[in-house]
mmCIF file of N, CA and C in Angstrom:
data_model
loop_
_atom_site.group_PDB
_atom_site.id
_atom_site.type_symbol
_atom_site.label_atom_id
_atom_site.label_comp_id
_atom_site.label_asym_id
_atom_site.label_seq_id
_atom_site.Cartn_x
_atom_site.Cartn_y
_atom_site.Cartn_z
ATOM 1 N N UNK A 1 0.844 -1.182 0.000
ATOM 2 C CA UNK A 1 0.000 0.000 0.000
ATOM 3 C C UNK A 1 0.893 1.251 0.000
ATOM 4 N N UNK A 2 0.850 1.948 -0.651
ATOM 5 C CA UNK A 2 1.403 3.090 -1.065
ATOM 6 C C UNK A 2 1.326 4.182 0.261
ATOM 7 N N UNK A 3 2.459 4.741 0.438
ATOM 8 C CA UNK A 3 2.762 5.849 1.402
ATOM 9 C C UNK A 3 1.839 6.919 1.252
ATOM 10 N N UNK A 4 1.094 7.610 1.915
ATOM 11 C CA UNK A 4 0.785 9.056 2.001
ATOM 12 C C UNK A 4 1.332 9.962 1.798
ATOM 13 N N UNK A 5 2.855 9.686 3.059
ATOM 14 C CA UNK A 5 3.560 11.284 3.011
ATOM 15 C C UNK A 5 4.512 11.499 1.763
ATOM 16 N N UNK A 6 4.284 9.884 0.821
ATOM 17 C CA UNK A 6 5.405 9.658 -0.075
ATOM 18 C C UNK A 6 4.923 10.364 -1.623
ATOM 19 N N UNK A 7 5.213 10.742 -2.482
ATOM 20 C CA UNK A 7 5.054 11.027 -3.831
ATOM 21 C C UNK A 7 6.283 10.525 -4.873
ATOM 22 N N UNK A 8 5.935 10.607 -6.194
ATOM 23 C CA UNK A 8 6.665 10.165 -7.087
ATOM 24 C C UNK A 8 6.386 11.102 -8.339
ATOM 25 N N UNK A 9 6.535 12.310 -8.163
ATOM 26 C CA UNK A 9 6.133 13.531 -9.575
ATOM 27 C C UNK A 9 6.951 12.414 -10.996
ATOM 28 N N UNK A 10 6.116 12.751 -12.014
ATOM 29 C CA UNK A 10 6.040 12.124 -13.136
ATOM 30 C C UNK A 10 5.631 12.830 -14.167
ATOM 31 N N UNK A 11 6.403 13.303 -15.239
ATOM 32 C CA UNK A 11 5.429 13.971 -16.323
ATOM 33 C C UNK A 11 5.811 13.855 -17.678
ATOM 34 N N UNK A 12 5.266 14.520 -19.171
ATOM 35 C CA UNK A 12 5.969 14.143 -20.453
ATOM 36 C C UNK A 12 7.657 14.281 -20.257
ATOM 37 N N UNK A 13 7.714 14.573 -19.203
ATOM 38 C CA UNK A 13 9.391 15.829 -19.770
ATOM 39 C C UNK A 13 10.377 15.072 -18.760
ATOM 40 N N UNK A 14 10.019 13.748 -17.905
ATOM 41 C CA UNK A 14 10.669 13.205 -17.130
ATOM 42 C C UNK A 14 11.749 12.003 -18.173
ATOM 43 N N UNK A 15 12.924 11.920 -17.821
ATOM 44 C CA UNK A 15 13.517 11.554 -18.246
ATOM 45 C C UNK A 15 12.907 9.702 -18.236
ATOM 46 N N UNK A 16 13.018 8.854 -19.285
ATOM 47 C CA UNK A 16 12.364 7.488 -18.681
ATOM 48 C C UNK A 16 13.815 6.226 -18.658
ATOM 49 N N UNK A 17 13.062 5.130 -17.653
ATOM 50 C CA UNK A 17 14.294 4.364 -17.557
ATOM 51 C C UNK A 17 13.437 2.889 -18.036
ATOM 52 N N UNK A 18 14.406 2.141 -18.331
ATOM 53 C CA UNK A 18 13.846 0.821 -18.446
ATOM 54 C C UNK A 18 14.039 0.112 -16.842
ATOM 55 N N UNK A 19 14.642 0.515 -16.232
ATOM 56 C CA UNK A 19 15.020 -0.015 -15.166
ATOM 57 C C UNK A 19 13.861 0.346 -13.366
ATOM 58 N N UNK A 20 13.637 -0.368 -12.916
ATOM 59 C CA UNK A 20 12.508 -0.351 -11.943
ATOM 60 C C UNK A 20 13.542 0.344 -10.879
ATOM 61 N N UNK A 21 12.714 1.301 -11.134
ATOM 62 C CA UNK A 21 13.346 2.474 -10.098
ATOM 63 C C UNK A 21 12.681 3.993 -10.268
ATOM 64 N N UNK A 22 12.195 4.809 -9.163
ATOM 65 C CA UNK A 22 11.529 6.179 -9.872
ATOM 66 C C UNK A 22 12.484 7.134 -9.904
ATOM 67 N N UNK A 23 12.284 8.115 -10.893
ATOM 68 C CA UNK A 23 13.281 9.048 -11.105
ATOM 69 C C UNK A 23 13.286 10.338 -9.826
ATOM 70 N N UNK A 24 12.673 10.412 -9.281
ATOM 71 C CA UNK A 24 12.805 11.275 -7.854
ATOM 72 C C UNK A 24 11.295 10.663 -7.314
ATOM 73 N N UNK A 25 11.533 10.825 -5.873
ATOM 74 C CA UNK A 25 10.526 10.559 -4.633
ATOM 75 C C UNK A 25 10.909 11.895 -3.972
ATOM 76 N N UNK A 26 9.494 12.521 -3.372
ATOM 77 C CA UNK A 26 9.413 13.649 -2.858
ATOM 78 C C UNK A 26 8.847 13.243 -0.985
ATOM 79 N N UNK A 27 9.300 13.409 -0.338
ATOM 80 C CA UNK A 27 9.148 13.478 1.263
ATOM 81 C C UNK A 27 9.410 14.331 1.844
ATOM 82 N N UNK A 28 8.205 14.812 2.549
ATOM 83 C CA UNK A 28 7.902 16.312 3.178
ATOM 84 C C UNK A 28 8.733 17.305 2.262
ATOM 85 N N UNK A 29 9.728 18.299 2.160
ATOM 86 C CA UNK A 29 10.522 19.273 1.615
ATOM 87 C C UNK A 29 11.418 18.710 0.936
ATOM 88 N N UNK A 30 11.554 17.739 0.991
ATOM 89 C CA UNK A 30 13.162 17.103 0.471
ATOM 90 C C UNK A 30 12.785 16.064 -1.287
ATOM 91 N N UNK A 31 13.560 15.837 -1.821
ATOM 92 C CA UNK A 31 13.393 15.722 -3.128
ATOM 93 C C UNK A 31 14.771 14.502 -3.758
ATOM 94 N N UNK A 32 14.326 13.412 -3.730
ATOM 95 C CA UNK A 32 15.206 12.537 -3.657
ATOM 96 C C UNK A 32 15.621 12.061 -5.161
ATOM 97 N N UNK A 33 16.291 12.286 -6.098
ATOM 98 C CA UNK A 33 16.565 11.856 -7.283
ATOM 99 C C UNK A 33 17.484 10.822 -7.705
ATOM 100 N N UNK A 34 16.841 10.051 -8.528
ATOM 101 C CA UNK A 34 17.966 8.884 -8.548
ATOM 102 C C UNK A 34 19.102 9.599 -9.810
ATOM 103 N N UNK A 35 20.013 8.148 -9.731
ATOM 104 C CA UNK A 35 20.680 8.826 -10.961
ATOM 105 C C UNK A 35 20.657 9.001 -12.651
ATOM 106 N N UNK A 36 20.760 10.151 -12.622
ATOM 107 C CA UNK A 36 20.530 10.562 -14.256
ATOM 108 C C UNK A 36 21.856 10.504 -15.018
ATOM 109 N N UNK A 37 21.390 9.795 -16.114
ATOM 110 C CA UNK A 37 22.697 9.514 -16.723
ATOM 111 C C UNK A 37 22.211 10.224 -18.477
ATOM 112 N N UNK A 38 22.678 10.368 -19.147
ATOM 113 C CA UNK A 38 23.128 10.276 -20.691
ATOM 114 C C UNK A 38 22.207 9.892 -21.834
ATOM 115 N N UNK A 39 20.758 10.362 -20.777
ATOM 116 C CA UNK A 39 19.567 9.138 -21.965
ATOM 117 C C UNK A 39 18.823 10.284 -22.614
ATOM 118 N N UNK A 40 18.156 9.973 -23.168
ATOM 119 C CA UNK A 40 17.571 10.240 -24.430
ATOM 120 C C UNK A 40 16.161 10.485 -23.674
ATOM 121 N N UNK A 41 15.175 11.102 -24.063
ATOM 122 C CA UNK A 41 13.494 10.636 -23.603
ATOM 123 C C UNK A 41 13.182 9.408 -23.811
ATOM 124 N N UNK A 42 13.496 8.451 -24.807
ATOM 125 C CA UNK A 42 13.067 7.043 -24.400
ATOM 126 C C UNK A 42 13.635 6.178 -23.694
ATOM 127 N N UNK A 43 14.854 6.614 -23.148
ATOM 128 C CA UNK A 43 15.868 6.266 -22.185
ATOM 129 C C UNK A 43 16.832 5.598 -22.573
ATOM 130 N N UNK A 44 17.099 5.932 -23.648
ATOM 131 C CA UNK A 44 18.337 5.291 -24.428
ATOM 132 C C UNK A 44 19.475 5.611 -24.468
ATOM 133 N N UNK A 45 20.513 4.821 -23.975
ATOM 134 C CA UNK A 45 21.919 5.825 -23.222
ATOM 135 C C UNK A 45 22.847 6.860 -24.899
ATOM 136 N N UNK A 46 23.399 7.736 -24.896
ATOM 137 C CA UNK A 46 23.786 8.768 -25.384
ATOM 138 C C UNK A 46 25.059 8.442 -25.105
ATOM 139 N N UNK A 47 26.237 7.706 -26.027
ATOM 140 C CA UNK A 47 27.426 7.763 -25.417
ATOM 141 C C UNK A 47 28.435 9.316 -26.204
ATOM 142 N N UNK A 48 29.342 9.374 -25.441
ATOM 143 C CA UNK A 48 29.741 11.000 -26.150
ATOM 144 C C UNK A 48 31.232 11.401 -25.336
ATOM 145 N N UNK A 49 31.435 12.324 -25.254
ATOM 146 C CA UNK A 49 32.601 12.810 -24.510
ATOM 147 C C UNK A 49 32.194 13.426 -22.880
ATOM 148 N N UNK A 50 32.910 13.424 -22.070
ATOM 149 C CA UNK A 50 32.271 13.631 -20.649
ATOM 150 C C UNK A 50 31.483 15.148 -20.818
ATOM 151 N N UNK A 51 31.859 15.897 -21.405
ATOM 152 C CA UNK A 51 31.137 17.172 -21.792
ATOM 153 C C UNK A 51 30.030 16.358 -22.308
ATOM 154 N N UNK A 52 29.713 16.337 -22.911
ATOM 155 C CA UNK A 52 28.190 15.982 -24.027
ATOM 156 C C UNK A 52 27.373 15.237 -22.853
ATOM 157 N N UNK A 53 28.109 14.160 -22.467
ATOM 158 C CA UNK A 53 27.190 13.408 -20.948
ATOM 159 C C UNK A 53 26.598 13.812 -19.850
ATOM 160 N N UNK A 54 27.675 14.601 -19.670
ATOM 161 C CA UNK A 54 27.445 15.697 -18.449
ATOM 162 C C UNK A 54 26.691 16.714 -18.400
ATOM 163 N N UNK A 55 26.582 17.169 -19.400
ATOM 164 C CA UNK A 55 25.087 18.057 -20.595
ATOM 165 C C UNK A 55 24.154 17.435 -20.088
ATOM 166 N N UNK A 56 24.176 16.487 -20.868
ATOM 167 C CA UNK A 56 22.671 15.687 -21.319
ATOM 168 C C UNK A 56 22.637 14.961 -19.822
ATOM 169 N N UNK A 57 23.123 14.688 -18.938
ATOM 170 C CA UNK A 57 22.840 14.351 -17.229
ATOM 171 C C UNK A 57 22.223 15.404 -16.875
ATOM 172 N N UNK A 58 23.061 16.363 -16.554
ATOM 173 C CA UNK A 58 22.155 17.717 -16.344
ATOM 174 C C UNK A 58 20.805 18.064 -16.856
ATOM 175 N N UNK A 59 20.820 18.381 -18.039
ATOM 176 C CA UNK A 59 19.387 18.599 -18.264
ATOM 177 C C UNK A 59 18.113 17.722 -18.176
ATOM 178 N N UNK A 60 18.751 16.238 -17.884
ATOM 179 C CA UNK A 60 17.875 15.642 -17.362
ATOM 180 C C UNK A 60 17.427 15.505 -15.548
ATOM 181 N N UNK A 61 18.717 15.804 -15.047
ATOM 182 C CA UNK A 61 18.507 16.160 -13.731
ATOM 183 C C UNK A 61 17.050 17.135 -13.475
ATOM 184 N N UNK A 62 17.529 18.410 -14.357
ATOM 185 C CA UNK A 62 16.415 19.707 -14.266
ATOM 186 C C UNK A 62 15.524 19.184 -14.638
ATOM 187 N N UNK A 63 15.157 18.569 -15.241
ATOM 188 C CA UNK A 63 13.622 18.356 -15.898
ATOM 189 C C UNK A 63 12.971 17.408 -14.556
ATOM 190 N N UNK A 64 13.936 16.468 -13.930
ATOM 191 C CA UNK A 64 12.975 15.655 -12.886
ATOM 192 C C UNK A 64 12.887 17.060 -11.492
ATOM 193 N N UNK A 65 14.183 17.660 -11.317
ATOM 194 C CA UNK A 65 13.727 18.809 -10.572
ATOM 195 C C UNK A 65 12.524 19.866 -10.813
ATOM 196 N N UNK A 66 12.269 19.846 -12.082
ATOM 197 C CA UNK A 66 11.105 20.823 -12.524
ATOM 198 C C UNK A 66 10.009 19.944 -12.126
ATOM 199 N N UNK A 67 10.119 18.614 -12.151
ATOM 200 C CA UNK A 67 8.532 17.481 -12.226
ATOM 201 C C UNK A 67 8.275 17.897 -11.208
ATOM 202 N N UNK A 68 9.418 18.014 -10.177
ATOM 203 C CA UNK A 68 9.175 17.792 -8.693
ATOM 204 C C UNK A 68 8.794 18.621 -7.552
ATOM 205 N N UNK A 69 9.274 20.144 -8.626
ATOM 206 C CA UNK A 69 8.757 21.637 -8.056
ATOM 207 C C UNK A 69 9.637 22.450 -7.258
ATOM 208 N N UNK A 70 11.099 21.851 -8.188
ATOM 209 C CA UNK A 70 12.158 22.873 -7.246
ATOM 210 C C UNK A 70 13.354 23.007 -8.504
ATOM 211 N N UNK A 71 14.589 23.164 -8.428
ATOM 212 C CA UNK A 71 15.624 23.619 -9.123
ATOM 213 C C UNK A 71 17.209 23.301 -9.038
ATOM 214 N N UNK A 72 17.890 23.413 -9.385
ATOM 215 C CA UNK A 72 19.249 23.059 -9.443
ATOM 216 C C UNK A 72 19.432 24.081 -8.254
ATOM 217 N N UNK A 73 19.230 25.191 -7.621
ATOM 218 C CA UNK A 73 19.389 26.557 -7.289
ATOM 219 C C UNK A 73 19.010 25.532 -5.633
ATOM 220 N N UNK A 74 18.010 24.430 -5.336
ATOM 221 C CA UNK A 74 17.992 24.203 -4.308
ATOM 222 C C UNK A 74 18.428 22.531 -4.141
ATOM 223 N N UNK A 75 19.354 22.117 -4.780
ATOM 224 C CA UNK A 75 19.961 21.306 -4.537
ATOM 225 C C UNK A 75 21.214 21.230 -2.941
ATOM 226 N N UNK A 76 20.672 19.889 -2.646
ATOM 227 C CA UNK A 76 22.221 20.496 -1.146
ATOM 228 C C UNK A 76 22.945 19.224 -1.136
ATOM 229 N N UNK A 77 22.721 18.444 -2.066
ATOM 230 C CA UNK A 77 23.697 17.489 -1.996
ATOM 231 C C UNK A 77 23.786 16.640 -3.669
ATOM 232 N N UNK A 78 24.970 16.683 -4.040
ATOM 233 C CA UNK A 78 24.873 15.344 -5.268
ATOM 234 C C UNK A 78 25.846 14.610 -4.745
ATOM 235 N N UNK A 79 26.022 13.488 -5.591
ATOM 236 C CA UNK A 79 26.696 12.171 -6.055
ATOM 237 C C UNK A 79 27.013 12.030 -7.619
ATOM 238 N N UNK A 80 28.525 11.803 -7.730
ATOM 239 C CA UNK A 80 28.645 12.114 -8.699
ATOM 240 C C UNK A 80 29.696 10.426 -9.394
ATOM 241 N N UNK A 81 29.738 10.164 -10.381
ATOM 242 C CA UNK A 81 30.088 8.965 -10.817
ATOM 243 C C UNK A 81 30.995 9.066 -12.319
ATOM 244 N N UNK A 82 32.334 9.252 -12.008
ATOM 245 C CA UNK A 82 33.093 9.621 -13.318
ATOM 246 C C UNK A 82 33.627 8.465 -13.849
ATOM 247 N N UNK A 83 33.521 7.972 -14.828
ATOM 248 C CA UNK A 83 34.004 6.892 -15.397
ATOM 249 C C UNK A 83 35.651 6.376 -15.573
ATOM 250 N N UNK A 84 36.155 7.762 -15.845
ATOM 251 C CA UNK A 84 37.849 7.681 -16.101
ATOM 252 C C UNK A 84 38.446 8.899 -14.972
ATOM 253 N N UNK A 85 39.185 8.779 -14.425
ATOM 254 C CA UNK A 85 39.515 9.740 -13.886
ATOM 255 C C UNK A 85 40.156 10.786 -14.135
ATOM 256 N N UNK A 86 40.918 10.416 -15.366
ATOM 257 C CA UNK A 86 41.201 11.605 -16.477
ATOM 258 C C UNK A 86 40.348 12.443 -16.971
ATOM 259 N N UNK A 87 38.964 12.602 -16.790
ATOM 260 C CA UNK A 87 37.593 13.166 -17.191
ATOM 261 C C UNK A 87 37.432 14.247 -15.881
ATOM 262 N N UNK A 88 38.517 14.090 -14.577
ATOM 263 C CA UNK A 88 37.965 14.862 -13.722
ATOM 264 C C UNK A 88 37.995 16.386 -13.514
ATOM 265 N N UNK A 89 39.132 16.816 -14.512
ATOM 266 C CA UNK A 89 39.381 18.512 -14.637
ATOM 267 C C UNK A 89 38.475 19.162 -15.095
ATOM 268 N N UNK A 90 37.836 18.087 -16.479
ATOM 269 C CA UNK A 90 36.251 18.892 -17.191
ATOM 270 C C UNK A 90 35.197 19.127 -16.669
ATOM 271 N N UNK A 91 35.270 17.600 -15.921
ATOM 272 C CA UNK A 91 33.955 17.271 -14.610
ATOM 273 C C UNK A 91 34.096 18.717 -14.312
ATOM 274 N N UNK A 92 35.130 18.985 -13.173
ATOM 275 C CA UNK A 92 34.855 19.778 -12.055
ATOM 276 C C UNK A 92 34.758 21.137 -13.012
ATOM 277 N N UNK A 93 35.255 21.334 -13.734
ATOM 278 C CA UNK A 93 35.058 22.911 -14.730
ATOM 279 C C UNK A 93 33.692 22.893 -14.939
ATOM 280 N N UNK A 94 32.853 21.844 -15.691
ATOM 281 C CA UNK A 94 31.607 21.448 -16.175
ATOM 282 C C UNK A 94 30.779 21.728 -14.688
ATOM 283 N N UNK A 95 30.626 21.312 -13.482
ATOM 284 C CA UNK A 95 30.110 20.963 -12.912
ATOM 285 C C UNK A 95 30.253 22.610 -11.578
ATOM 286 N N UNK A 96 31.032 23.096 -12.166
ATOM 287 C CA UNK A 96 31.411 24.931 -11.447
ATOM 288 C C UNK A 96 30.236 25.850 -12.300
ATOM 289 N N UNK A 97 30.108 24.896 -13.276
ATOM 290 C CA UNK A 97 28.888 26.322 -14.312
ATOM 291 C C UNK A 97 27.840 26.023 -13.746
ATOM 292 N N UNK A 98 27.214 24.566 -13.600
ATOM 293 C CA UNK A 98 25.934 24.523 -12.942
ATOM 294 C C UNK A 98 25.296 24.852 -11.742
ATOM 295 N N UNK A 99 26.719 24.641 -10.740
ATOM 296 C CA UNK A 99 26.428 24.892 -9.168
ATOM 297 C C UNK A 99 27.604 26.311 -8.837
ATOM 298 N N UNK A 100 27.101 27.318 -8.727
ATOM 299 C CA UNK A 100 27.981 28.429 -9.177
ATOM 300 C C UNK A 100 28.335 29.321 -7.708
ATOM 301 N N UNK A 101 26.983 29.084 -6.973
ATOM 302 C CA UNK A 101 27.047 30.291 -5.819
ATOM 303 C C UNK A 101 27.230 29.643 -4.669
ATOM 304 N N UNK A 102 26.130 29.003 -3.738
ATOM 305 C CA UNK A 102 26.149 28.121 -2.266
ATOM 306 C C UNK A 102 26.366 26.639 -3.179
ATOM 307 N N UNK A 103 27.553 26.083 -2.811
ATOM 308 C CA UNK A 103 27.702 24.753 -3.750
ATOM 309 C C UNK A 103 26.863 23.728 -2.867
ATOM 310 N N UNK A 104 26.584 22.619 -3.202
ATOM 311 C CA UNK A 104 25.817 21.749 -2.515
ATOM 312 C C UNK A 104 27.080 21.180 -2.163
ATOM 313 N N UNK A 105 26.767 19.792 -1.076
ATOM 314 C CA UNK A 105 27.835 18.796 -0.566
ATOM 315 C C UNK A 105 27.966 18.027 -1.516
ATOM 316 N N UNK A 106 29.549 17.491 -1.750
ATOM 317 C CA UNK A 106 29.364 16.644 -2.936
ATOM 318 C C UNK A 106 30.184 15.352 -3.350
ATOM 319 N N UNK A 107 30.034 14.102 -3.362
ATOM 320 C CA UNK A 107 30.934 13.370 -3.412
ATOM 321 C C UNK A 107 31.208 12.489 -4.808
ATOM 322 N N UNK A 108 32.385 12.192 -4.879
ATOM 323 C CA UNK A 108 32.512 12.249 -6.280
ATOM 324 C C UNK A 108 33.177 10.784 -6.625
ATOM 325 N N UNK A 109 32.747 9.542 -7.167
ATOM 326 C CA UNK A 109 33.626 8.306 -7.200
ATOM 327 C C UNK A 109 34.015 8.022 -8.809
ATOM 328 N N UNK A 110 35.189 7.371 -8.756
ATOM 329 C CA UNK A 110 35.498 7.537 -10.332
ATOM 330 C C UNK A 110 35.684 5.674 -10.398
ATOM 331 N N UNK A 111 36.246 5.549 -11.470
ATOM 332 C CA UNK A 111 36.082 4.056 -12.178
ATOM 333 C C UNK A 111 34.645 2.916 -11.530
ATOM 334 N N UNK A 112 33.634 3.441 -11.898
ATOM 335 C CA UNK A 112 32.258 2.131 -11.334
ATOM 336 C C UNK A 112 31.385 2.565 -12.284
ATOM 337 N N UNK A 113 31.691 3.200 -13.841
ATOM 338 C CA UNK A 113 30.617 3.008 -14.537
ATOM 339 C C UNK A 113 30.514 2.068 -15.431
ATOM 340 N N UNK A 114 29.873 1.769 -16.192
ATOM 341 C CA UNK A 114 30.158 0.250 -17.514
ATOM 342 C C UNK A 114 30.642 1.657 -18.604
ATOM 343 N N UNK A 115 31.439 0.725 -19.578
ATOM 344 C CA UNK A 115 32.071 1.361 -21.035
ATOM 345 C C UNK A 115 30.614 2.446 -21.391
ATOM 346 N N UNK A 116 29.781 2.002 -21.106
ATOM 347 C CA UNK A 116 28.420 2.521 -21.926
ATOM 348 C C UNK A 116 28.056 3.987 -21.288
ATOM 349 N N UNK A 117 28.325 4.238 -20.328
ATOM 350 C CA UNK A 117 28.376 5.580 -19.407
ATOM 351 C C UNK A 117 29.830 6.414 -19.294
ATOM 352 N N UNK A 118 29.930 7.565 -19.569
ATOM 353 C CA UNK A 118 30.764 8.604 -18.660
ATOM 354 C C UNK A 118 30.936 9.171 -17.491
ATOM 355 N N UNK A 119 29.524 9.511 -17.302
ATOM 356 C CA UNK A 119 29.109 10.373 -15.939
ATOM 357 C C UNK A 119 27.491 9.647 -15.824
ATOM 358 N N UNK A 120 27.161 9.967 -14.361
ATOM 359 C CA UNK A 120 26.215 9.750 -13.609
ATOM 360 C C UNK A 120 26.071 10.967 -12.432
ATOM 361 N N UNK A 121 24.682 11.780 -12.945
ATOM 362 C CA UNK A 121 24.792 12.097 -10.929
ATOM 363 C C UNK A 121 23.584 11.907 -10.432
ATOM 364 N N UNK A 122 23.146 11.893 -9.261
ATOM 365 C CA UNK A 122 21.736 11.733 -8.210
ATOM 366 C C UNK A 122 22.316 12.471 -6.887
ATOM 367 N N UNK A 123 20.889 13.210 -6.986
ATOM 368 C CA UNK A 123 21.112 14.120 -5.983
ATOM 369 C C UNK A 123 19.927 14.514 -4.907
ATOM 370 N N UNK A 124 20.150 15.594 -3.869
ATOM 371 C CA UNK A 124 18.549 15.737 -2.597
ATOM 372 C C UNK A 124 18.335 17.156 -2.961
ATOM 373 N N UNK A 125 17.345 17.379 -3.430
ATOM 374 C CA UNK A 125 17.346 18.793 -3.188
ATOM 375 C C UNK A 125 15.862 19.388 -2.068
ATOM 376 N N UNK A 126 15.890 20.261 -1.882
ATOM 377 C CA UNK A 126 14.729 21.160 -1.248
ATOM 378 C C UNK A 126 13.980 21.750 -1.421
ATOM 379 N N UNK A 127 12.304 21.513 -1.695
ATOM 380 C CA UNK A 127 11.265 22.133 -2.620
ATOM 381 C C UNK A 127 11.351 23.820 -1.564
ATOM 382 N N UNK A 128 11.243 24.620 -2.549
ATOM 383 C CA UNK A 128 11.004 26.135 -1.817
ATOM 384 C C UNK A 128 9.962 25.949 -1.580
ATOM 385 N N UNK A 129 10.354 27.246 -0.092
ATOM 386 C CA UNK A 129 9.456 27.724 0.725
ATOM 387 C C UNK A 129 8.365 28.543 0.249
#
């Protein structure tokens, strides 16, 4: 039986997975997102250079933050998943444009993706007040 205090925002613009898992769960203020990787709207992975991945992660991040009724702006924590660790100077350049002012907490693991991924992130953010 399904939670009360629990939600699962869902809409055209949510990124989709084949994989059984929801793309964010919302509890009380907080905004739980799994990880977004490199897909396409039918969820088809996008392989590319860590720039192009890291793009296309991002803007799929925002779109489940938009489902969910908050923003990159109230994010306070990611997880981040770099494939090569030679990818990490762009990462962190790439990843200074998005989170620019109060940075969220952030932890960052490198070699645990398959050949088929670059980057991965999932993150908590905080629906405004």
């Amino acid at each position: 039986m399904p939670n009360p205090e629990v939600s699962y925002p869902r809409d055209a613009d949510t990124p989709v997975s084949h994989l059984p898992f929801s793309p964010c769960v919302v509890v009380g203020n907080l905004v739980f997102v799994s990880g977004q990787a490199s897909v396409d709207k039918t969820g088809k992975i996008i392989s590319g250079d860590i720039e192009s991945e890291f793009r296309l992660s991002m803007q799929n991040v925002e779109a489940v933050l938009k489902t969910a009724g908050t923003d990159l702006a109230h994010v306070v924590q990611t997880r981040n998943y770099v494939r090569d660790e030679n990818d990490l100077p762009k990462y962190n350049e790439l990843y200074a444009e998005y989170f620019t002012d109060a940075k969220p907490a952030r932890t960052t693991i490198t070699q645990c993706l398959p050949q088929t991924l670059r980057y991965e992130i999932e993150c908590i953010a905080v629906l405004p007040q």
